[in-house]
PDB file of C-alpha atoms and ligand atoms in Angstrom:
ATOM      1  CA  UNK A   1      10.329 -24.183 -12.944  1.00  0.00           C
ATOM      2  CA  UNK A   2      13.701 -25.329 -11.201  1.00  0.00           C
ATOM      3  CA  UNK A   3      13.831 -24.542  -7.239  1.00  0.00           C
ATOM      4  CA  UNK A   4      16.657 -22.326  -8.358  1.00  0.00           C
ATOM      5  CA  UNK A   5      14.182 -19.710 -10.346  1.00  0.00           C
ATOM      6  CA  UNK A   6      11.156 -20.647  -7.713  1.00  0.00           C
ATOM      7  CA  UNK A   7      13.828 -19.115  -5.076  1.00  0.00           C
ATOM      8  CA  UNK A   8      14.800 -16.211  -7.154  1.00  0.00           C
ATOM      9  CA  UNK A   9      11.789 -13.501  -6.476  1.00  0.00           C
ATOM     10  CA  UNK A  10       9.997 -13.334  -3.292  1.00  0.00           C
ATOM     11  CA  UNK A  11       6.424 -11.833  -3.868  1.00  0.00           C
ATOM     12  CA  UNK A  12       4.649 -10.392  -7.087  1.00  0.00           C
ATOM     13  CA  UNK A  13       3.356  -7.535  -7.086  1.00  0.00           C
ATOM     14  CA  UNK A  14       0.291  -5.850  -9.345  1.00  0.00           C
ATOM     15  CA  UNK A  15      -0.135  -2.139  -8.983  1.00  0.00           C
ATOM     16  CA  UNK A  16      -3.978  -1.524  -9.710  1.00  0.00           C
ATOM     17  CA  UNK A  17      -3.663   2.039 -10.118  1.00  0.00           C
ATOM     18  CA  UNK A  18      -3.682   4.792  -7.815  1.00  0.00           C
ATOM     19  CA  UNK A  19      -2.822   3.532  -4.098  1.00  0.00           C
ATOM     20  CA  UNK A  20      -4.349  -0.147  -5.249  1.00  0.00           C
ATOM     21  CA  UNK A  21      -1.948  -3.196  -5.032  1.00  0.00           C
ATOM     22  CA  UNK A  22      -2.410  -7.184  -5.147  1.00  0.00           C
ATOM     23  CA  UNK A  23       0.664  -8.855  -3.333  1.00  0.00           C
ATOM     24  CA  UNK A  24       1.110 -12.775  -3.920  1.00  0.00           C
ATOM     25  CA  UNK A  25       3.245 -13.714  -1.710  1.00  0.00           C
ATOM     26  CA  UNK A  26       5.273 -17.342  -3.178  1.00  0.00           C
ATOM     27  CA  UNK A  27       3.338 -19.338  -0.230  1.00  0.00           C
ATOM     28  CA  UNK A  28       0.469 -18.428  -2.112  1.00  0.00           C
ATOM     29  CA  UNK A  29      -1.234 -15.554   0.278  1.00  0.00           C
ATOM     30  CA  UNK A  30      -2.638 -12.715  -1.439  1.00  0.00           C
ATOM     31  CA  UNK A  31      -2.662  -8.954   0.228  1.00  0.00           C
ATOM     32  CA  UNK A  32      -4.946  -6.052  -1.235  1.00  0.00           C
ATOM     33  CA  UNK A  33      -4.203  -2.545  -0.214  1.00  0.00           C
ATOM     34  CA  UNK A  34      -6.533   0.028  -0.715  1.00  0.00           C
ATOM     35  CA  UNK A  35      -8.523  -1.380  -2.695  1.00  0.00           C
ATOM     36  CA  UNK A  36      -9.965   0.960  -4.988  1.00  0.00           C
ATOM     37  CA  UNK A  37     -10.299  -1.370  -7.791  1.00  0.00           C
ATOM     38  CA  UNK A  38     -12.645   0.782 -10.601  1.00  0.00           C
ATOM     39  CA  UNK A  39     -10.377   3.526  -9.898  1.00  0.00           C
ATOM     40  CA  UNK A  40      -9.460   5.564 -13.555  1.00  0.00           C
ATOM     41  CA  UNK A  41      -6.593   3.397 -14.425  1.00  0.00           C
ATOM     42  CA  UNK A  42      -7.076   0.201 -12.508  1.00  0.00           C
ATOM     43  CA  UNK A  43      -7.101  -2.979 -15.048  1.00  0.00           C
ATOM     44  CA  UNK A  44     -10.832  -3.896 -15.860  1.00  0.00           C
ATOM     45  CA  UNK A  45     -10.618  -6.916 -14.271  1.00  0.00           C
ATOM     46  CA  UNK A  46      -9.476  -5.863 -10.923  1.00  0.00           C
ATOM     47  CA  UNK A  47     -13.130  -5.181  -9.866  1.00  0.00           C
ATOM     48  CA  UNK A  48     -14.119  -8.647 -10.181  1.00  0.00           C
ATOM     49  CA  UNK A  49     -11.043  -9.733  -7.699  1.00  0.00           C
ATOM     50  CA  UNK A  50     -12.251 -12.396  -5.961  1.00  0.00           C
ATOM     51  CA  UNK A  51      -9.019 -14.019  -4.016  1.00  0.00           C
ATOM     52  CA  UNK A  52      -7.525 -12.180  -0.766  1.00  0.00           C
ATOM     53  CA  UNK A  53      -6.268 -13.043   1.949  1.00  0.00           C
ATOM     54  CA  UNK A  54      -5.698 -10.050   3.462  1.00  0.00           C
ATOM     55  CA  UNK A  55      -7.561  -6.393   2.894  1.00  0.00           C
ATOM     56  CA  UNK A  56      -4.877  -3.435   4.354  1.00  0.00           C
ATOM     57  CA  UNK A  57      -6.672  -0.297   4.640  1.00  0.00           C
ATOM     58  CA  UNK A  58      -4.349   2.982   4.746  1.00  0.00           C
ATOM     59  CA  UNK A  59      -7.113   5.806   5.800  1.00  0.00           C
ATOM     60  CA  UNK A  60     -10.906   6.766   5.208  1.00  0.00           C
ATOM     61  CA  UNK A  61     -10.651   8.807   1.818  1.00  0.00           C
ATOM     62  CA  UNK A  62     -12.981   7.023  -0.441  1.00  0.00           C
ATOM     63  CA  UNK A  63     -10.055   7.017  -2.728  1.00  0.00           C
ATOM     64  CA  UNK A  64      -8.431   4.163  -0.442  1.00  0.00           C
ATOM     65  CA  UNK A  65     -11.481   1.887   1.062  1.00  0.00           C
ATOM     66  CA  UNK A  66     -12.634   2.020  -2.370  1.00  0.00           C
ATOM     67  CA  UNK A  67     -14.559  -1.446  -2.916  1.00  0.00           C
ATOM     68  CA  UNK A  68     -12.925  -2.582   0.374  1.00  0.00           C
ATOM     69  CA  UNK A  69     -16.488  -3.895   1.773  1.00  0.00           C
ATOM     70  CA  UNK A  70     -17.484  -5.756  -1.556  1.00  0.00           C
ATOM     71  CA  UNK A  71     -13.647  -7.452  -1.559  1.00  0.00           C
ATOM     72  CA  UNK A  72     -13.726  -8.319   1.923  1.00  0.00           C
ATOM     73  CA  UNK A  73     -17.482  -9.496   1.771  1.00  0.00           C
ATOM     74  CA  UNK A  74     -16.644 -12.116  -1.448  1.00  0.00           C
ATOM     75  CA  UNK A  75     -13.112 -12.799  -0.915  1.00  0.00           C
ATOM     76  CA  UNK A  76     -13.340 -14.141   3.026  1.00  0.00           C
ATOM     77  CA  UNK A  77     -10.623 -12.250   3.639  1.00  0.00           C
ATOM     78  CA  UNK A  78      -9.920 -10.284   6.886  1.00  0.00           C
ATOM     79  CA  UNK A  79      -9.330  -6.785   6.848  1.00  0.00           C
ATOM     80  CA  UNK A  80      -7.105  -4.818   8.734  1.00  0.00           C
ATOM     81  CA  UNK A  81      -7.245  -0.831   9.492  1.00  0.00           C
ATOM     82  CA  UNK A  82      -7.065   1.636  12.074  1.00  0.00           C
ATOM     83  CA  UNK A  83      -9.705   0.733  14.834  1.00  0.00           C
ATOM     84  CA  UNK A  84     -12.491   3.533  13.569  1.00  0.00           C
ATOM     85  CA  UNK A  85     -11.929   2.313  10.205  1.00  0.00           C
ATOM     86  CA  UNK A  86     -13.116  -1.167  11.200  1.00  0.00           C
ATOM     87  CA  UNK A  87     -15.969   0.249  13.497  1.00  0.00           C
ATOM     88  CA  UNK A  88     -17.209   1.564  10.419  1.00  0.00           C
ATOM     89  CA  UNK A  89     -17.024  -1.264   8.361  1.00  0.00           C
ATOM     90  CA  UNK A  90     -18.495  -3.424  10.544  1.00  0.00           C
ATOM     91  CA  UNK A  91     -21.544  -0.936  10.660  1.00  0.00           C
ATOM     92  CA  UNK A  92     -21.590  -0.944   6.749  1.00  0.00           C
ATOM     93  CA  UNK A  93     -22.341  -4.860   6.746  1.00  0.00           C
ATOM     94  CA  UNK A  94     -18.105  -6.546   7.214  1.00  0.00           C
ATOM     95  CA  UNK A  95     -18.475  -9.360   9.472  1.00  0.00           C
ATOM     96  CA  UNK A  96     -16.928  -9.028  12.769  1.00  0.00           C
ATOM     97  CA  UNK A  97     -15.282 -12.459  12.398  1.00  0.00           C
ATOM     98  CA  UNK A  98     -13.477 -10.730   8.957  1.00  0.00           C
ATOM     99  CA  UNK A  99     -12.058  -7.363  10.730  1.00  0.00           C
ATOM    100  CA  UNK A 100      -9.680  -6.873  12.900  1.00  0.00           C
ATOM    101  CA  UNK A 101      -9.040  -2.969  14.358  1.00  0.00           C
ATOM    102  CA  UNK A 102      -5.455  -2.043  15.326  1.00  0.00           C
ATOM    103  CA  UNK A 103      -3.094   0.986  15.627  1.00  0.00           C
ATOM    104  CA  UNK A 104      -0.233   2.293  14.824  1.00  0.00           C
ATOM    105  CA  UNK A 105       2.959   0.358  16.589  1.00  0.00           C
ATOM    106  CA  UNK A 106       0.956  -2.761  16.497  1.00  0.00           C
ATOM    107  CA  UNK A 107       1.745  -5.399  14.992  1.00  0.00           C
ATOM    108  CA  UNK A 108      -0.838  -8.282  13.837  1.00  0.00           C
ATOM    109  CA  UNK A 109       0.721 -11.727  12.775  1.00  0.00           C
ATOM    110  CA  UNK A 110      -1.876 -13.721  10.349  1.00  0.00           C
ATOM    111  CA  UNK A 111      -1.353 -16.552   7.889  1.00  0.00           C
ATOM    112  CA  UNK A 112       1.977 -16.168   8.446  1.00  0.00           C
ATOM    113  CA  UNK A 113       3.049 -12.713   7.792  1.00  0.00           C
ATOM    114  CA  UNK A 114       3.494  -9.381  10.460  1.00  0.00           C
ATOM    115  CA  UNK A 115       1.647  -6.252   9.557  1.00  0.00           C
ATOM    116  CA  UNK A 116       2.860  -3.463  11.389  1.00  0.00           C
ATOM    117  CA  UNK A 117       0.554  -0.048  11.218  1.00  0.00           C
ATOM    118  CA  UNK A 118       3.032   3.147  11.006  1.00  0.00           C
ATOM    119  CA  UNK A 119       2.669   6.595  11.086  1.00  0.00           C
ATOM    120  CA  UNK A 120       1.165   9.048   7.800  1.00  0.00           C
ATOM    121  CA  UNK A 121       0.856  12.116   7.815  1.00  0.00           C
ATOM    122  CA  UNK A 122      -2.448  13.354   6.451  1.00  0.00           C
ATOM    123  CA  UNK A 123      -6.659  13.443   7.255  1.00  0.00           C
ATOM    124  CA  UNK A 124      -8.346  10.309   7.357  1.00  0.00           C
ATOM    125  CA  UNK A 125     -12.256  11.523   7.321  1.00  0.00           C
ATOM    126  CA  UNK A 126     -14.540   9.366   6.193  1.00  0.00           C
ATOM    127  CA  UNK A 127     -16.601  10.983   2.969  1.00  0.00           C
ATOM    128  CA  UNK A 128     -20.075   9.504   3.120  1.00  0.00           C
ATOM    129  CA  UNK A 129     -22.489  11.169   0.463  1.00  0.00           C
ATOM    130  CA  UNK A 130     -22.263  14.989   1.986  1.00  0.00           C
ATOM    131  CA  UNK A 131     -20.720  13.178   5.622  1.00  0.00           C
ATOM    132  CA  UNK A 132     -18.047  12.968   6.739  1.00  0.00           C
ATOM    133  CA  UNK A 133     -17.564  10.440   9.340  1.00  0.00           C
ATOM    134  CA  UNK A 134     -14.469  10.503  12.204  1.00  0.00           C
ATOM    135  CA  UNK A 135     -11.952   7.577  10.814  1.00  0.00           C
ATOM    136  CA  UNK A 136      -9.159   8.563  12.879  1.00  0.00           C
ATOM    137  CA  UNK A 137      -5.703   8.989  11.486  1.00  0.00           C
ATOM    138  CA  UNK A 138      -4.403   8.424   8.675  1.00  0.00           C
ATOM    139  CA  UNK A 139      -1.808   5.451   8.391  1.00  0.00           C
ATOM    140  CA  UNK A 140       0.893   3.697   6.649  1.00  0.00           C
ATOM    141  CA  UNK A 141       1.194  -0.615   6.542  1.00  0.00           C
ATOM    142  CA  UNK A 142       4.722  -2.509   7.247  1.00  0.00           C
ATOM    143  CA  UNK A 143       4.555  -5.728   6.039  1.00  0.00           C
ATOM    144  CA  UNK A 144       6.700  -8.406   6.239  1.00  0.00           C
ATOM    145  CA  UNK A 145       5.939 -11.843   4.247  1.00  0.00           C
ATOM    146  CA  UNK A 146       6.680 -15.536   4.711  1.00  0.00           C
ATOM    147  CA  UNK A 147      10.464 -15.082   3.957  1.00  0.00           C
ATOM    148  CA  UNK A 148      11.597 -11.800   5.619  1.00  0.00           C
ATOM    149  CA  UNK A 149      10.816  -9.525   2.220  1.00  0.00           C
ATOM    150  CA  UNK A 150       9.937  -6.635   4.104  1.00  0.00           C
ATOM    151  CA  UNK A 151       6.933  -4.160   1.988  1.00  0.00           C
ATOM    152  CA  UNK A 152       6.636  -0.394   2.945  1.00  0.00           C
ATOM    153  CA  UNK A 153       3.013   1.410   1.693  1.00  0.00           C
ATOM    154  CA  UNK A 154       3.016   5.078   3.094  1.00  0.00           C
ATOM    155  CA  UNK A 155      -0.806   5.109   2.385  1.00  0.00           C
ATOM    156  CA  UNK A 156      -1.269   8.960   1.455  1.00  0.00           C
ATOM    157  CA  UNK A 157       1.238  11.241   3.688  1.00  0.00           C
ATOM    158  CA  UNK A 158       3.637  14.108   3.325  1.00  0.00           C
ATOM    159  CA  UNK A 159       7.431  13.561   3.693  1.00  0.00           C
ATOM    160  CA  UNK A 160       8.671  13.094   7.831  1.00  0.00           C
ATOM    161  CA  UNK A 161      12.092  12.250   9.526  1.00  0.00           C
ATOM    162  CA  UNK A 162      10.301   9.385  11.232  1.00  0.00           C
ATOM    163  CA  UNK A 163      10.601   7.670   8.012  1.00  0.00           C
ATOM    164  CA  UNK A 164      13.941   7.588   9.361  1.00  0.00           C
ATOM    165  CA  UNK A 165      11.961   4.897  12.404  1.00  0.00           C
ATOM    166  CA  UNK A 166      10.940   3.391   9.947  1.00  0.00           C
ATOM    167  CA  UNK A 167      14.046   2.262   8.296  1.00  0.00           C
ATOM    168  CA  UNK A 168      15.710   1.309  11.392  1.00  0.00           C
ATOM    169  CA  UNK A 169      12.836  -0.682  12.915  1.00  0.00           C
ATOM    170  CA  UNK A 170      11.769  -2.233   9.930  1.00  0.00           C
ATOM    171  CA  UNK A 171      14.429  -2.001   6.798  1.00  0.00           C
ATOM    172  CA  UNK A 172      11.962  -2.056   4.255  1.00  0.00           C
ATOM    173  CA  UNK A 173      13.421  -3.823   0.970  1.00  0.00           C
ATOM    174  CA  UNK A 174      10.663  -2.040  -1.429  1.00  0.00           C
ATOM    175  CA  UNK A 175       8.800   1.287  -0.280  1.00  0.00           C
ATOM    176  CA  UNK A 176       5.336   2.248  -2.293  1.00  0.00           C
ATOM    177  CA  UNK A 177       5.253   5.999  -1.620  1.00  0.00           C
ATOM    178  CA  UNK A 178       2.765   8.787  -3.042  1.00  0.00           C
ATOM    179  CA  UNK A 179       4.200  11.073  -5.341  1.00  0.00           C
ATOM    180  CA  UNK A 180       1.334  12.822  -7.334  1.00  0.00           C
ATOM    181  CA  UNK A 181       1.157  15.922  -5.079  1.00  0.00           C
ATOM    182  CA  UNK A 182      -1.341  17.676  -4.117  1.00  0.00           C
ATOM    183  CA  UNK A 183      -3.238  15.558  -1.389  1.00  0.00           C
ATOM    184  CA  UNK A 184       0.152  13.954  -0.985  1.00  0.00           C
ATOM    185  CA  UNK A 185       4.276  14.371  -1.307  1.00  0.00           C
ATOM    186  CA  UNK A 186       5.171  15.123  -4.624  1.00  0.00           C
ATOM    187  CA  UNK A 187       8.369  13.791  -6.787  1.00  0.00           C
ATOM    188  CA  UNK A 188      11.024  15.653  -5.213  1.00  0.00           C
ATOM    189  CA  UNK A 189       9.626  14.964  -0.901  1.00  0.00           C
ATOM    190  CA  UNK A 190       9.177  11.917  -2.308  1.00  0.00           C
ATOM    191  CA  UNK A 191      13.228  11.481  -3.206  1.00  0.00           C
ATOM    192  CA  UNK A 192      13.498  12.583   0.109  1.00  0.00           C
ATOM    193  CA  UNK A 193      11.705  10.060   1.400  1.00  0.00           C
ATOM    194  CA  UNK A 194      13.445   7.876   0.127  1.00  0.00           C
ATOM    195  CA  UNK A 195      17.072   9.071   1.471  1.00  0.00           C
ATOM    196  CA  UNK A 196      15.461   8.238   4.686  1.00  0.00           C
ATOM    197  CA  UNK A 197      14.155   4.772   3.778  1.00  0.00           C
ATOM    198  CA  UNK A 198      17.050   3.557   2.224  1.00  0.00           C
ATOM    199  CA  UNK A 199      15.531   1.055   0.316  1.00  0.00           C
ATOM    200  CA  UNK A 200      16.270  -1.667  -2.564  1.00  0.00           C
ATOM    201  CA  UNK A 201      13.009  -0.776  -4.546  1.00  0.00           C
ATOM    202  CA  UNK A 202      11.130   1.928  -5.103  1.00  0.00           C
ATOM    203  CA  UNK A 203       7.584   2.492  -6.551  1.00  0.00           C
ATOM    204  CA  UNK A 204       5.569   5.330  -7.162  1.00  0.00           C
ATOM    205  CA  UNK A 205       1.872   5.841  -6.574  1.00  0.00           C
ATOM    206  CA  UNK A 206      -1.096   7.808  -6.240  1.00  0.00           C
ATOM    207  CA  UNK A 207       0.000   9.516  -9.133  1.00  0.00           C
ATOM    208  CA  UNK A 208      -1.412   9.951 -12.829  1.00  0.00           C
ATOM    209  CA  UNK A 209      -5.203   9.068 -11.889  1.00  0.00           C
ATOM    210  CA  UNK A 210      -6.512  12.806 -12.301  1.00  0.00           C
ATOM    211  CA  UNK A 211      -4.808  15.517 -14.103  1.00  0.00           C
ATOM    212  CA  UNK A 212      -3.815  17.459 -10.466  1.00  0.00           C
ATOM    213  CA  UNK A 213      -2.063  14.270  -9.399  1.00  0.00           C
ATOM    214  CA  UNK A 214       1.076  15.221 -11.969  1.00  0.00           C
ATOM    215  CA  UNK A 215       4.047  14.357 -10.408  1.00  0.00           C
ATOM    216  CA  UNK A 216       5.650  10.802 -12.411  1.00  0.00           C
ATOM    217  CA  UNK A 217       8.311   7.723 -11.777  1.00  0.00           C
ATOM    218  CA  UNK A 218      10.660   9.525 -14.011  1.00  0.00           C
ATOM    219  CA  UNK A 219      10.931  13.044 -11.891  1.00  0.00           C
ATOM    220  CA  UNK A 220      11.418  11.071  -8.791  1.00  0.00           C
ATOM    221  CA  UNK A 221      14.080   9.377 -10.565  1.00  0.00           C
ATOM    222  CA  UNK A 222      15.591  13.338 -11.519  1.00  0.00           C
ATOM    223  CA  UNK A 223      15.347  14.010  -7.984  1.00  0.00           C
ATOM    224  CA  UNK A 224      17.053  11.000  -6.242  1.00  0.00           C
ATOM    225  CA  UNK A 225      20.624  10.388  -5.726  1.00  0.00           C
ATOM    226  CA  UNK A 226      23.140   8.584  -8.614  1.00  0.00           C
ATOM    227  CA  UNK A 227      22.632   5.392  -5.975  1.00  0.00           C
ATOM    228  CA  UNK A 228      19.271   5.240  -5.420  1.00  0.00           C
ATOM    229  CA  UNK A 229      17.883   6.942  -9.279  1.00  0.00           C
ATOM    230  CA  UNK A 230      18.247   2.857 -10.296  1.00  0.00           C
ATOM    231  CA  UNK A 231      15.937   1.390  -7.765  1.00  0.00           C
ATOM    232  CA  UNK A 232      12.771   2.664  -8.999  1.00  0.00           C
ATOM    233  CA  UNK A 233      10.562   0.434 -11.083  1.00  0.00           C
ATOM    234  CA  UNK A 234       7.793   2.098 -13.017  1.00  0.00           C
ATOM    235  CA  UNK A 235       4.742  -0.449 -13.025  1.00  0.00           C
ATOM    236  CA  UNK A 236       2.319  -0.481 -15.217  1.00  0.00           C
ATOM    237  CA  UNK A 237      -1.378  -0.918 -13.870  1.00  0.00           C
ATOM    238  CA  UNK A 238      -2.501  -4.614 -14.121  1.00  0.00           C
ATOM    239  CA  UNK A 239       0.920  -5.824 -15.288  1.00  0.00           C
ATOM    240  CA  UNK A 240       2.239  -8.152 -12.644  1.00  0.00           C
ATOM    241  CA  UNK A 241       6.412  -7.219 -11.282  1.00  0.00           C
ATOM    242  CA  UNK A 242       8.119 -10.065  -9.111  1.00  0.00           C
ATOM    243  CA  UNK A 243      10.264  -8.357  -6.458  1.00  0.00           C
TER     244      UNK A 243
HETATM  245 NI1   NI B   1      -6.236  10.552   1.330  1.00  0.00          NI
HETATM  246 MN1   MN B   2      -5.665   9.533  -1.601  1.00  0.00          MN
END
């Protein structure tokens, strides 16, 4: 590989279904987000993930700390969530020493990248058998890697103008936004969204893994703007995109 190529992508990027991604950053740090790895259409192999660095945690719906204890437990990594998140992972057997509360305007810098907790807009309850446990609010994760490539996941939220924030504070250069509907923004918010982001990729998720959650890549793409309709890239769970 000539320096030239090495410089010509700066992270790849695995969508593992649903709200489930693996970022490997080109220093070699790997980021899990919601890690719902046996979710309906997450590659077989993503429940034997072993590697991460990092473990970003959006919100309490079982559909987004998935496996997050197992991961965090055999990985080493640390995790990162909203502060009753962690309080309830540590209670569920996540070392102290791995978790790491914070809220939303922090930021946390670790192994060399920021992680910023924004806003969502959505419930964040924590379904336990029949329970439901307080996991405060729902949130969305800015992060920025080793060279500046700045990441956007909206976790599971409707459209707002402080996506607008957002883009000013943080000028995301790829955005992961839900667009199945239902429990989230569907295709056309979702466009929306994306007039406010303004930014140089866009990916679709939380979309496809039940029947309800209907909304697709391609109707986002029918409801964006001539300018922006080219940004989206359609991943394929399991199939590994550089950015
Ligand atoms: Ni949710
Ligand atoms: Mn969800």
């Amino acid at each position: 590989m000539s320096p030239r190529s090495r410089q010509s992508f700066h992270a790849t990027i695995t969508w593992l279904g649903h709200s489930a991604f693996q970022i490997e950053t080109t220093k070699g740090k790997t980021i899990l987000i919601d890690p719902w790895l046996d979710n309906p259409k997450a590659p077989v192999w993503a429940k034997d993930i072993a590697k991460a660095d990092i473990v970003l945690v959006t919100h309490g719906h079982s559909d987004h700390v998935g496996n997050t204890i197992n991961v965090v437990k055999r990985s080493g990594a640390t995790v990162i969530a909203i502060f009753e998140i962690i309080l309830y992972l540590q209670n569920n057997g996540v070392p102290s020493s791995q978790a790491q509360g914070m809220n939303k305007g922090g930021t946390i810098n670790i192994h060399g990248l920021k992680v910023t907790m924004v806003d969502a807009k959505h419930s964040s309850g924590i379904d336990v058998g029949n329970n439901v446990i307080y996991g405060g609010e729902a949130a969305g994760f800015v992060i920025q890697i080793e060279n500046g490539f700045t990441i956007y996941h909206a976790g599971d939220t409707s459209v707002f103008t402080d996506m607008k924030l957002i883009a000013q504070l943080y000028k995301p250069d790829l955005v992961l936004l839900p667009i199945g509907g239902c429990y989230t923004m569907g295709p056309s918010d979702g466009a929306l969204a994306c007039t406010f982001l303004k930014p140089k990729n866009i990916v679709g998720m939380h979309y496809g893994t039940f029947p309800r959650l209907s909304g697709t890549p391609a109707e986002l793409k029918k409801c964006l703007p001539p300018p922006l309709k080219k940004r989206v890239r359609e991943l394929q769970p399991g199939m590994p995109v550089r950015f």
